[in-house]
């Protein structure tokens, strides 16, 4: 019996001919496209650490966290000005005010900024303030939004849908690429699979990283914060992600001295933990370079 709409890995050349290694030989069997965001390079071997608050809440909170990210050695600042929340009664983000705060944080720290855009009508506005546009898990299959961010002229961080297969994820990336924008970084952020919700928020699917690397030339990073939902799991998950070949990390950080974050407080790590993760990532990369040179 044949079923409509079922994808297997054999369908990738048809679903995403632009991004699939098999159909687009430009990057060979194992080269990665380097995606540059204001001088920060994803996919060039050195892992990129993006960190910041879940949501931009206040000027004081965002600046404090941005400074902590800078001090820890992070490469980019994250923070939601528009938040996808389960309940419409929850804090939805500060919108354009939040975007302004992110800009100020960029000016002070020099860290490029990535922030989520959820609405086709706001792509142009968010692109004015952000260095990279984030498409969130819940919008991974919002095809008009994908096309619009593809036309916005900014690099895109495309999170994996929480129940998306690899084919669906790469198909979503193809919508962006079809608009002529190849500056896409994929982000695994945990999937809804058994036993998600029992002792962690989602199931961090590290197995997908080598599969992504084998099938497309786009860089891929991991978000250990949403994947686990538990602060003490973020550091080991970050290390594991790098061992699996992730090109970087997207991490939520809070400054609890300023106040408990209004969203995702239980998964937020502090600046000292972030500094350890960054150090691990840098040292590990150095070790690999030395080992490679020894072989060559
Ligand atoms: C986020 O990174 O701010 C976020 C909402 O994550 P996700 O879309 O993966 O749930
Ligand atoms: Mn969050």
PDB file of C-alpha atoms in Angstrom, residues 32 42-43 169 184-188 208-210 212-213 216-222 245-249:
ATOM      1  CA  UNK A  32      30.035  23.087   4.708  1.00  0.00           C
ATOM      2  CA  UNK A  42      29.108  29.470  11.002  1.00  0.00           C
ATOM      3  CA  UNK A  43      30.511  26.279   9.515  1.00  0.00           C
ATOM      4  CA  UNK A 169      13.100  20.423   7.923  1.00  0.00           C
ATOM      5  CA  UNK A 184      20.677  29.486   6.330  1.00  0.00           C
ATOM      6  CA  UNK A 185      21.818  27.931   9.609  1.00  0.00           C
ATOM      7  CA  UNK A 186      19.770  24.959  10.818  1.00  0.00           C
ATOM      8  CA  UNK A 187      19.073  24.522  14.542  1.00  0.00           C
ATOM      9  CA  UNK A 188      18.073  21.281  16.290  1.00  0.00           C
ATOM     10  CA  UNK A 208      20.102  14.150  13.353  1.00  0.00           C
ATOM     11  CA  UNK A 209      23.356  16.156  13.287  1.00  0.00           C
ATOM     12  CA  UNK A 210      25.457  13.642  11.316  1.00  0.00           C
ATOM     13  CA  UNK A 212      22.156  16.763   8.339  1.00  0.00           C
ATOM     14  CA  UNK A 213      25.883  16.954   7.623  1.00  0.00           C
ATOM     15  CA  UNK A 216      23.180  19.100   3.037  1.00  0.00           C
ATOM     16  CA  UNK A 217      25.995  21.643   3.051  1.00  0.00           C
ATOM     17  CA  UNK A 218      24.201  24.020   5.415  1.00  0.00           C
ATOM     18  CA  UNK A 219      25.724  24.542   8.871  1.00  0.00           C
ATOM     19  CA  UNK A 220      23.753  23.162  11.799  1.00  0.00           C
ATOM     20  CA  UNK A 221      23.729  24.194  15.466  1.00  0.00           C
ATOM     21  CA  UNK A 222      22.018  22.882  18.599  1.00  0.00           C
ATOM     22  CA  UNK A 245      29.528  17.710  14.928  1.00  0.00           C
ATOM     23  CA  UNK A 246      27.329  20.703  15.709  1.00  0.00           C
ATOM     24  CA  UNK A 247      28.706  23.967  14.294  1.00  0.00           C
ATOM     25  CA  UNK A 248      27.500  25.925  17.290  1.00  0.00           C
ATOM     26  CA  UNK A 249      25.091  26.405  20.166  1.00  0.00           C
TER      27      UNK A 249
END
